[in-house]
Short mmCIF file of C-alpha atoms in Angstrom, two decimals:
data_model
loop_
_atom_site.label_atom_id
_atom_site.label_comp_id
_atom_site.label_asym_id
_atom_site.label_seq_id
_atom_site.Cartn_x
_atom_site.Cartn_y
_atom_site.Cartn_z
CA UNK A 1 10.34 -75.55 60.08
CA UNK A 2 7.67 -76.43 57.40
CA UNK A 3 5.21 -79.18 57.90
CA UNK A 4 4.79 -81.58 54.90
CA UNK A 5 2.61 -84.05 54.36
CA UNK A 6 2.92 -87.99 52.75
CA UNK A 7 1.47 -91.25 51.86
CA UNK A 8 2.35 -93.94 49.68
CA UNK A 9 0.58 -93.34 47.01
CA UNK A 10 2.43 -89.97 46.18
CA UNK A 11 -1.19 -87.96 46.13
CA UNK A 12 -2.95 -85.78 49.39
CA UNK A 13 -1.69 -86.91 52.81
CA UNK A 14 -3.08 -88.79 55.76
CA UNK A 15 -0.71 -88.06 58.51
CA UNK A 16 1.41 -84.58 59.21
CA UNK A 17 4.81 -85.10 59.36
CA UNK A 18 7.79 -82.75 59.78
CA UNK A 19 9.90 -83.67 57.15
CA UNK A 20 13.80 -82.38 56.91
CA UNK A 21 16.24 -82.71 54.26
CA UNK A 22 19.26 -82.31 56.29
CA UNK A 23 22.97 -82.83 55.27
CA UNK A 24 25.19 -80.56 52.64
CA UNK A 25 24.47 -79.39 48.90
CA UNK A 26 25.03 -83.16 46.70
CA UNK A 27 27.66 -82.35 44.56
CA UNK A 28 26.49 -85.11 41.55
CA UNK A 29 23.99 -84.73 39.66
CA UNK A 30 22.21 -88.27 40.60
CA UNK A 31 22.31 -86.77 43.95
CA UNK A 32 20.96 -83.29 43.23
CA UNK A 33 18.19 -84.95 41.25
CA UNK A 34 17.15 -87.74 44.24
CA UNK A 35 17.15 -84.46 46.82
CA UNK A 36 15.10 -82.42 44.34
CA UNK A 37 12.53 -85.19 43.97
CA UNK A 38 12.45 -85.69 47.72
CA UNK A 39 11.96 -81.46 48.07
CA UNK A 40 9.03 -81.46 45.59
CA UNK A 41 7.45 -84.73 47.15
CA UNK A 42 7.76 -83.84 50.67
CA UNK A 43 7.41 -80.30 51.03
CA UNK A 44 5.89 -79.49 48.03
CA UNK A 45 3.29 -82.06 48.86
CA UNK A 46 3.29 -83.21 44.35
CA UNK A 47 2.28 -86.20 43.28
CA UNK A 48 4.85 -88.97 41.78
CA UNK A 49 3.81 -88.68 38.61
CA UNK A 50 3.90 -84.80 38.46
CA UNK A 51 7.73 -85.17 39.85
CA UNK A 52 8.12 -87.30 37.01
CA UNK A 53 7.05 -84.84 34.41
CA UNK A 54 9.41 -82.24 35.67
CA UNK A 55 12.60 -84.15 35.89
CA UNK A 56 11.91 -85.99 32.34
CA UNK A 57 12.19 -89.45 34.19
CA UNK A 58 9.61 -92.55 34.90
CA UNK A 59 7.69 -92.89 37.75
CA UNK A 60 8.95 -96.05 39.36
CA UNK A 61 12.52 -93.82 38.84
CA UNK A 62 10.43 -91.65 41.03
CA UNK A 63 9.44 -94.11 43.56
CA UNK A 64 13.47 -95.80 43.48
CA UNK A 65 14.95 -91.91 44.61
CA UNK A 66 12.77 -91.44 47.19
CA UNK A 67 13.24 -94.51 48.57
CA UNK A 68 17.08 -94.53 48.49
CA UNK A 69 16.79 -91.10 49.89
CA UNK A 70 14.83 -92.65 52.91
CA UNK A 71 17.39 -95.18 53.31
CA UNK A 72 20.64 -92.52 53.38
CA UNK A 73 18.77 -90.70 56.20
CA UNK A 74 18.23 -87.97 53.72
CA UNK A 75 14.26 -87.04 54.92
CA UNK A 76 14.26 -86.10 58.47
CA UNK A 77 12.62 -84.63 60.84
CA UNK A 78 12.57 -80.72 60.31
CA UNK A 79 13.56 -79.17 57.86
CA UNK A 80 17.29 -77.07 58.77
CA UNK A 81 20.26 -75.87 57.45
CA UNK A 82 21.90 -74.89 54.36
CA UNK A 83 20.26 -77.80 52.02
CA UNK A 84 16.72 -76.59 52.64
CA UNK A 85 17.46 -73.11 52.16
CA UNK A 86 19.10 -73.70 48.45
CA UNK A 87 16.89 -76.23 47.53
CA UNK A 88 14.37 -74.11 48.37
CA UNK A 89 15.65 -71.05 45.90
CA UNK A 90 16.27 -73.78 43.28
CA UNK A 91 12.67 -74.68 42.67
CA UNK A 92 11.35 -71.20 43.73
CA UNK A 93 13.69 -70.11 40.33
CA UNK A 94 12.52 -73.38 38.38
CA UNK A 95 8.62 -72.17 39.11
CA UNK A 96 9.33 -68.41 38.76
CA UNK A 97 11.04 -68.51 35.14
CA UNK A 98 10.10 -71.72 33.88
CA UNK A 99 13.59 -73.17 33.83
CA UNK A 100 14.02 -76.72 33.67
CA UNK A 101 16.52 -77.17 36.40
CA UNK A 102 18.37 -74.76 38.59
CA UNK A 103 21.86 -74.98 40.47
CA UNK A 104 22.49 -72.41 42.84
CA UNK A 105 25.92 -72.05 44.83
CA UNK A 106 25.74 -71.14 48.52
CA UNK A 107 27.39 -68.51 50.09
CA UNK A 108 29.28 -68.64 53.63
CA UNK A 109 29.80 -64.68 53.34
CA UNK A 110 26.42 -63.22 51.88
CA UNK A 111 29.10 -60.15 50.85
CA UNK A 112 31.47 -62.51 49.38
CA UNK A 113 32.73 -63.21 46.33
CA UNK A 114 30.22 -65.86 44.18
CA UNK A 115 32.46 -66.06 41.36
CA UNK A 116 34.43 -69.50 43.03
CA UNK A 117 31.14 -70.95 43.98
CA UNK A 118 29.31 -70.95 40.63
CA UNK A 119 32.62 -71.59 38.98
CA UNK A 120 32.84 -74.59 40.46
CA UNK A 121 28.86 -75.35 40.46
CA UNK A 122 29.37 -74.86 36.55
CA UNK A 123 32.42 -77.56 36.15
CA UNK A 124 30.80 -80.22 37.99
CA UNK A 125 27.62 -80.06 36.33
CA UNK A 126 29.09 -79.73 33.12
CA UNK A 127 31.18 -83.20 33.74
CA UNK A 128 28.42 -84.74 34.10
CA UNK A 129 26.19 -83.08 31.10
CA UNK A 130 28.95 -83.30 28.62
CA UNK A 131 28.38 -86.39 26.34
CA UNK A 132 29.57 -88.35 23.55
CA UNK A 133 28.55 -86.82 19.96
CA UNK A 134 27.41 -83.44 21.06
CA UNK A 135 28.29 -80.17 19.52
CA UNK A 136 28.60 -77.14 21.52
CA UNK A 137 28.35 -73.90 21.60
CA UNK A 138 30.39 -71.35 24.65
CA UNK A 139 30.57 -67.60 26.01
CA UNK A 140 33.29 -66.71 27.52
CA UNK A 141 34.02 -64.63 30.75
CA UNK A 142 35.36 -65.05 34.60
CA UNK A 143 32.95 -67.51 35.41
CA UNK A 144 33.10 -69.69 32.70
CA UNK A 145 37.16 -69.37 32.72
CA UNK A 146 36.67 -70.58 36.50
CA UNK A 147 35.03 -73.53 35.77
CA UNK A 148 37.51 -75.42 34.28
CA UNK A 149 39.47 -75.89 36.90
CA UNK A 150 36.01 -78.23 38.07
CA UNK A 151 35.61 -80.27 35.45
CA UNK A 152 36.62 -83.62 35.21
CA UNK A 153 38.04 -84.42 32.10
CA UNK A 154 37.18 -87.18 29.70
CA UNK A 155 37.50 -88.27 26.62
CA UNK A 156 34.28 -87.62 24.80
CA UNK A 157 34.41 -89.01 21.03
CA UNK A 158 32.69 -86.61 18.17
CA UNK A 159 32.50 -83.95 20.69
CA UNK A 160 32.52 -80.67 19.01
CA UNK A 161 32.97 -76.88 20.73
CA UNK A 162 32.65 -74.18 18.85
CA UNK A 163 33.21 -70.78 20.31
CA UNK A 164 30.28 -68.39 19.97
CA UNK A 165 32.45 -65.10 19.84
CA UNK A 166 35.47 -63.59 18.21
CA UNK A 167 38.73 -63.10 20.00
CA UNK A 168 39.75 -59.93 22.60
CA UNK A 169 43.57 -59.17 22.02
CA UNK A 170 44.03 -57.17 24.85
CA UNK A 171 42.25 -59.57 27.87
CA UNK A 172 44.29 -62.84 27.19
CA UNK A 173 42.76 -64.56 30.26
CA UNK A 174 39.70 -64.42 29.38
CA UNK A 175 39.67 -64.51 25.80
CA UNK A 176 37.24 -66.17 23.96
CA UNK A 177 39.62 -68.16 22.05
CA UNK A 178 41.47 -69.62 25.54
CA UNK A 179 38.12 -71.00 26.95
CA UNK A 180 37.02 -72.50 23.82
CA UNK A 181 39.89 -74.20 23.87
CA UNK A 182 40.82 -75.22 26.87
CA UNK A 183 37.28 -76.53 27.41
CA UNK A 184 37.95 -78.51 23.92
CA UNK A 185 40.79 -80.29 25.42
CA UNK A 186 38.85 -81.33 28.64
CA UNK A 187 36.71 -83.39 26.48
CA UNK A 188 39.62 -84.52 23.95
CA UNK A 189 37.19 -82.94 21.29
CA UNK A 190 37.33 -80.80 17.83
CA UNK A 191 37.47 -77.04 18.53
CA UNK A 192 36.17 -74.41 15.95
CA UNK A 193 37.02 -70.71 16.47
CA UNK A 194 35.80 -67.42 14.78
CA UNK A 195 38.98 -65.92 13.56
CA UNK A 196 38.15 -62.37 14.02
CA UNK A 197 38.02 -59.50 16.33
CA UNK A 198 34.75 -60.25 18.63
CA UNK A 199 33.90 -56.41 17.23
CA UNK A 200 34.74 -54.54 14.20
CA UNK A 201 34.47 -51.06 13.00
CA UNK A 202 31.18 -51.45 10.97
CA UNK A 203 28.66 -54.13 9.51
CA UNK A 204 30.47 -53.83 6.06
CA UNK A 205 33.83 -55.08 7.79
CA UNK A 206 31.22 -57.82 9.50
CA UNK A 207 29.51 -58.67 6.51
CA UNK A 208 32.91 -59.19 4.18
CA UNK A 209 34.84 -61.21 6.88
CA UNK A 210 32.07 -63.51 7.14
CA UNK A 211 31.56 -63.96 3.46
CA UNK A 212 35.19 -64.14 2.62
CA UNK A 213 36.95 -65.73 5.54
CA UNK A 214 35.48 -68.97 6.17
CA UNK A 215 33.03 -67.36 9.17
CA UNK A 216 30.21 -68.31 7.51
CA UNK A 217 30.93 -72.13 7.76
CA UNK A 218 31.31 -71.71 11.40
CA UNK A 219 27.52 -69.64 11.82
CA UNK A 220 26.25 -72.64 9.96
CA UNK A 221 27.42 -75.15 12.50
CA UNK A 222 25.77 -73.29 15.17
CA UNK A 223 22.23 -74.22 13.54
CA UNK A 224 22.77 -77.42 15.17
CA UNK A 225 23.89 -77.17 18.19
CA UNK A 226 23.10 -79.21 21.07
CA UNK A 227 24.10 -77.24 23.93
CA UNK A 228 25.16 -73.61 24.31
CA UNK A 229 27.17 -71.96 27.73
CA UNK A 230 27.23 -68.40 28.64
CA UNK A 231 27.43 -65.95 30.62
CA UNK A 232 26.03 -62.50 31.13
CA UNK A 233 27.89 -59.25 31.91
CA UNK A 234 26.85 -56.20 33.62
CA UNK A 235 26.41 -52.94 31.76
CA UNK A 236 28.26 -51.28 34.99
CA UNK A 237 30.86 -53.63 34.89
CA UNK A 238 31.96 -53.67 31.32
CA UNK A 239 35.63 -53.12 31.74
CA UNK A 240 36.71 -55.63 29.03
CA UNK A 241 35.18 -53.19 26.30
CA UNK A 242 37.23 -50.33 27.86
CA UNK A 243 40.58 -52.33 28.20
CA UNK A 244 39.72 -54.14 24.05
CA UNK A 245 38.89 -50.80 22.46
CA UNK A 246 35.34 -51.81 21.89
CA UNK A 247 33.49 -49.47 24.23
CA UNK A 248 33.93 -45.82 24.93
CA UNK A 249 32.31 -44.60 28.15
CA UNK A 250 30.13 -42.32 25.54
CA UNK A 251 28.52 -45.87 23.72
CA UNK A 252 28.32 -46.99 27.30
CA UNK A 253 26.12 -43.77 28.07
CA UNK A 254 24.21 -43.96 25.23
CA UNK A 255 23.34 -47.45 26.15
CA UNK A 256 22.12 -47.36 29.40
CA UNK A 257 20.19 -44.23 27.98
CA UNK A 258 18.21 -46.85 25.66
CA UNK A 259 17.72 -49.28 28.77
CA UNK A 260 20.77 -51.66 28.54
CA UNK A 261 21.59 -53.70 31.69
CA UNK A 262 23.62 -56.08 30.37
CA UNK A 263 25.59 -58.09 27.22
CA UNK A 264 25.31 -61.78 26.23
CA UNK A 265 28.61 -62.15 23.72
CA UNK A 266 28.46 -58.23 23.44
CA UNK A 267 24.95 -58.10 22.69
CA UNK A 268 23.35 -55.53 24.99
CA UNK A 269 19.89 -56.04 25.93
CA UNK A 270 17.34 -54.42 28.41
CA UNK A 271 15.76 -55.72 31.34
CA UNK A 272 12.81 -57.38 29.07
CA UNK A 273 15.31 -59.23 27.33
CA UNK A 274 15.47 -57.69 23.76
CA UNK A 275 18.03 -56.11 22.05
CA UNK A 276 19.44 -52.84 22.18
CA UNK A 277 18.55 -50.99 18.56
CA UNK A 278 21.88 -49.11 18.26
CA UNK A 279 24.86 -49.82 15.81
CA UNK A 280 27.14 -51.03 18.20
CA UNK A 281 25.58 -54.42 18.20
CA UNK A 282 25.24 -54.67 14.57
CA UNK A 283 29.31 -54.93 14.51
CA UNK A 284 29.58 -57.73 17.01
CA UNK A 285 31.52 -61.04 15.14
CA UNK A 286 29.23 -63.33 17.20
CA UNK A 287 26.82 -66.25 16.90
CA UNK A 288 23.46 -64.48 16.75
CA UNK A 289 20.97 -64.72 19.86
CA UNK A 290 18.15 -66.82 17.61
CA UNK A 291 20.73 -69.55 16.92
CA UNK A 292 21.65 -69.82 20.89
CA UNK A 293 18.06 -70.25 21.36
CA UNK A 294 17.55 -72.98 19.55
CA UNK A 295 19.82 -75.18 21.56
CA UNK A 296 18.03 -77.64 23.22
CA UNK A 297 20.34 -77.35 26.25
CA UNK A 298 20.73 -73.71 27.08
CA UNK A 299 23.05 -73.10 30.35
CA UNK A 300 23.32 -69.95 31.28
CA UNK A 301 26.19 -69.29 34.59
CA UNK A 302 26.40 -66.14 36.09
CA UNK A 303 26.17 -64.05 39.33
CA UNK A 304 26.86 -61.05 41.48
CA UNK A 305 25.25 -58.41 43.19
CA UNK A 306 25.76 -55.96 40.11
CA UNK A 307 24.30 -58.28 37.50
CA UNK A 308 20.40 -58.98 39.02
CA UNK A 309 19.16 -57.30 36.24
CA UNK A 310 21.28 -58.69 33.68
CA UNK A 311 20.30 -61.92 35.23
CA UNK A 312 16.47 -60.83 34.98
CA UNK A 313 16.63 -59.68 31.56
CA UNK A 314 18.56 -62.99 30.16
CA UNK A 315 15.82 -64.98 31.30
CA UNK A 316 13.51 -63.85 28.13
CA UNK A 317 16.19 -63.41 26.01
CA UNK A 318 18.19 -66.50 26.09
CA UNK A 319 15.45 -68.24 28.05
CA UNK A 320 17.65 -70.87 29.49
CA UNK A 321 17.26 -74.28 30.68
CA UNK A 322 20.17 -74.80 33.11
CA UNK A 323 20.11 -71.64 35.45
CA UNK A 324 23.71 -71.77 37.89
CA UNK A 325 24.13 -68.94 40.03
CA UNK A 326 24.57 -68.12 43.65
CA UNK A 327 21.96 -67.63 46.32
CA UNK A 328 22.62 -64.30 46.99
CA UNK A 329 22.10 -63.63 43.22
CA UNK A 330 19.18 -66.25 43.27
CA UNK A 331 17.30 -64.56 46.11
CA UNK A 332 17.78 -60.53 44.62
CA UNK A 333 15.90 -62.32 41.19
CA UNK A 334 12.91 -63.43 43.34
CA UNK A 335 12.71 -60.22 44.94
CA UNK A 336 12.93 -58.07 42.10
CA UNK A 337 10.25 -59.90 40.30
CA UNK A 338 8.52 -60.34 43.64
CA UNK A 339 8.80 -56.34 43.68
CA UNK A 340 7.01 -55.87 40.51
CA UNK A 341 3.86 -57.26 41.63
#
């Protein structure tokens, strides 16, 4: 149980209160919002106006959730249950890493599979943060792939997608190419592809295909993107560079030598979220890491007990502003950094 404490003018309180958000995960992202703003106002004991500043709405919107969260019997008495616990990680990840808002995905099995659950966190939000006119930019992987299956389709006009990697021959399912475009066709929108291997044999194969082959053109759109979504693999797990050719278990080796744990679109990195200096990412056929960061929306989904410091090291390096993960992934992040302390 934690004790919070109120008043009506959204400041210090006057009378102690055990306050409970009770009831299951909202699966909109009005709802999420109105139980966030209740979370910080309640138990965080912050003002209106400061909730205001950190969801990027008025004041008197403010004032309007908490009361409607009042009325639907969302603010109880103590505070239980599976809502308080992932609300809880949410802002704890929001404080920790300066993200702007954070989904994460509970777990009924803590040794479970969290690929389903931030799947389908990752297709509901993005129905809802999809609009009209944007152009975007998308990873690939499992739990991107997943998502579609959760998002609600729409017809979105000027809605551009342009895929932020070349293809992988060898691992149709999750090829690059597929999401892109099946993601394109939930929104009715434009699709732009790199047509090219995501990795080549050296920078002078990189350099003429994007001089000569129309690649170029495609980089340039990504200047100007509006959203990006990716994922993050594991430098343990990086089967998909085995299967494609890409990665021989001696690159591999060498890697984790020089402190990679992890890829973003084959880029490796290290846990402080810069790049690996060795050749192999000098051949990638991807959007580079400085254009993804100048999205203004940067969602990054990803999770699983072999990818915390992946996860960790993607934070400075993509520095995202959607985090969606699962709990189990969101509490081994506190931890770690809590370990480092």
């Amino acid at each position: 149980m934690a004790r919070a404490k109120k008043n009506a003018s959204g400041g210090g309180a006057s009378t102690d209160d055990d306050i409970a958000l009770s009831g299951q995960v909202p699966g909109n992202r009005a709802d999420r919002m109105r139980i966030r703003a209740a979370w910080m106002y309640f138990v965080e004991q912050m003002t209106q106006n400061d909730i205001a500043d950190v969801l990027g709405v008025g004041r008197v919107t403010v004032v309007r959730m908490l009361a409607e969260a009042r009325n639907r019997n969302e603010v109880k008495i103590a505070i239980e249950g599976e809502l308080a616990e992932v609300v809880s990680l949410e802002r704890r990840l929001e404080t920790t890493f300066g993200i702007d808002q954070v989904v994460v995905a509970p777990m009924s099995v803590p040794d479970g599979d969290p690929l389903p659950g931030i799947s389908a966190a990752t297709g509901a939000f993005l129905s809802e943060a999809m609009k009209p006119g944007m152009t975007v930019g998308v990873g690939w992987g499992r739990t991107l792939f997943g998502c579609l299956s959760s998002i609600s389709a729409r017809n979105l006009p000027d809605f551009k997608v342009i895929s932020l990697l070349g293809g992988v021959s060898q691992v149709r399912r999750f090829n690059p190419a597929e999401f892109a475009w099946r993601f394109t066709q939930a929104f009715q929108g434009e699709g732009y592809l790199i047509p090219a291997p995501a990795m080549v044999d050296s920078v002078a194969t990189r350099d003429a295909l994007i001089e000569r082959c129309g690649i170029q053109e495609i980089f340039a759109m990504a200047d100007n993107l509006d959203a990006v979504i990716v994922s993050v693999g594991s430098i343990d797990s990086a089967t998909t560079f085995y299967r494609g050719g890409f990665l021989t278990e001696a690159v591999q080796k060498e890697l984790e030598a020089r402190g990679a744990v992890g890829d973003l679109l084959f880029h490796f990195f290290d846990r402080n979220g810069d790049l690996i200096d060795h050749a192999v990412n000098d051949r990638v056929m991807s959007v580079d890491v400085d254009r993804i960061r100048r999205a203004p929306l940067r969602i990054l989904s990803s999770g699983g007990a072999e990818k915390t410091l992946a996860l960790l090291g993607a934070m400075k390096l993509v520095q995202p502003t959607v985090l969606i993960t699962d709990e189990e992934s969101a509490r081994a992040m506190l931890k770690s950094v809590a370990g480092q302390k």
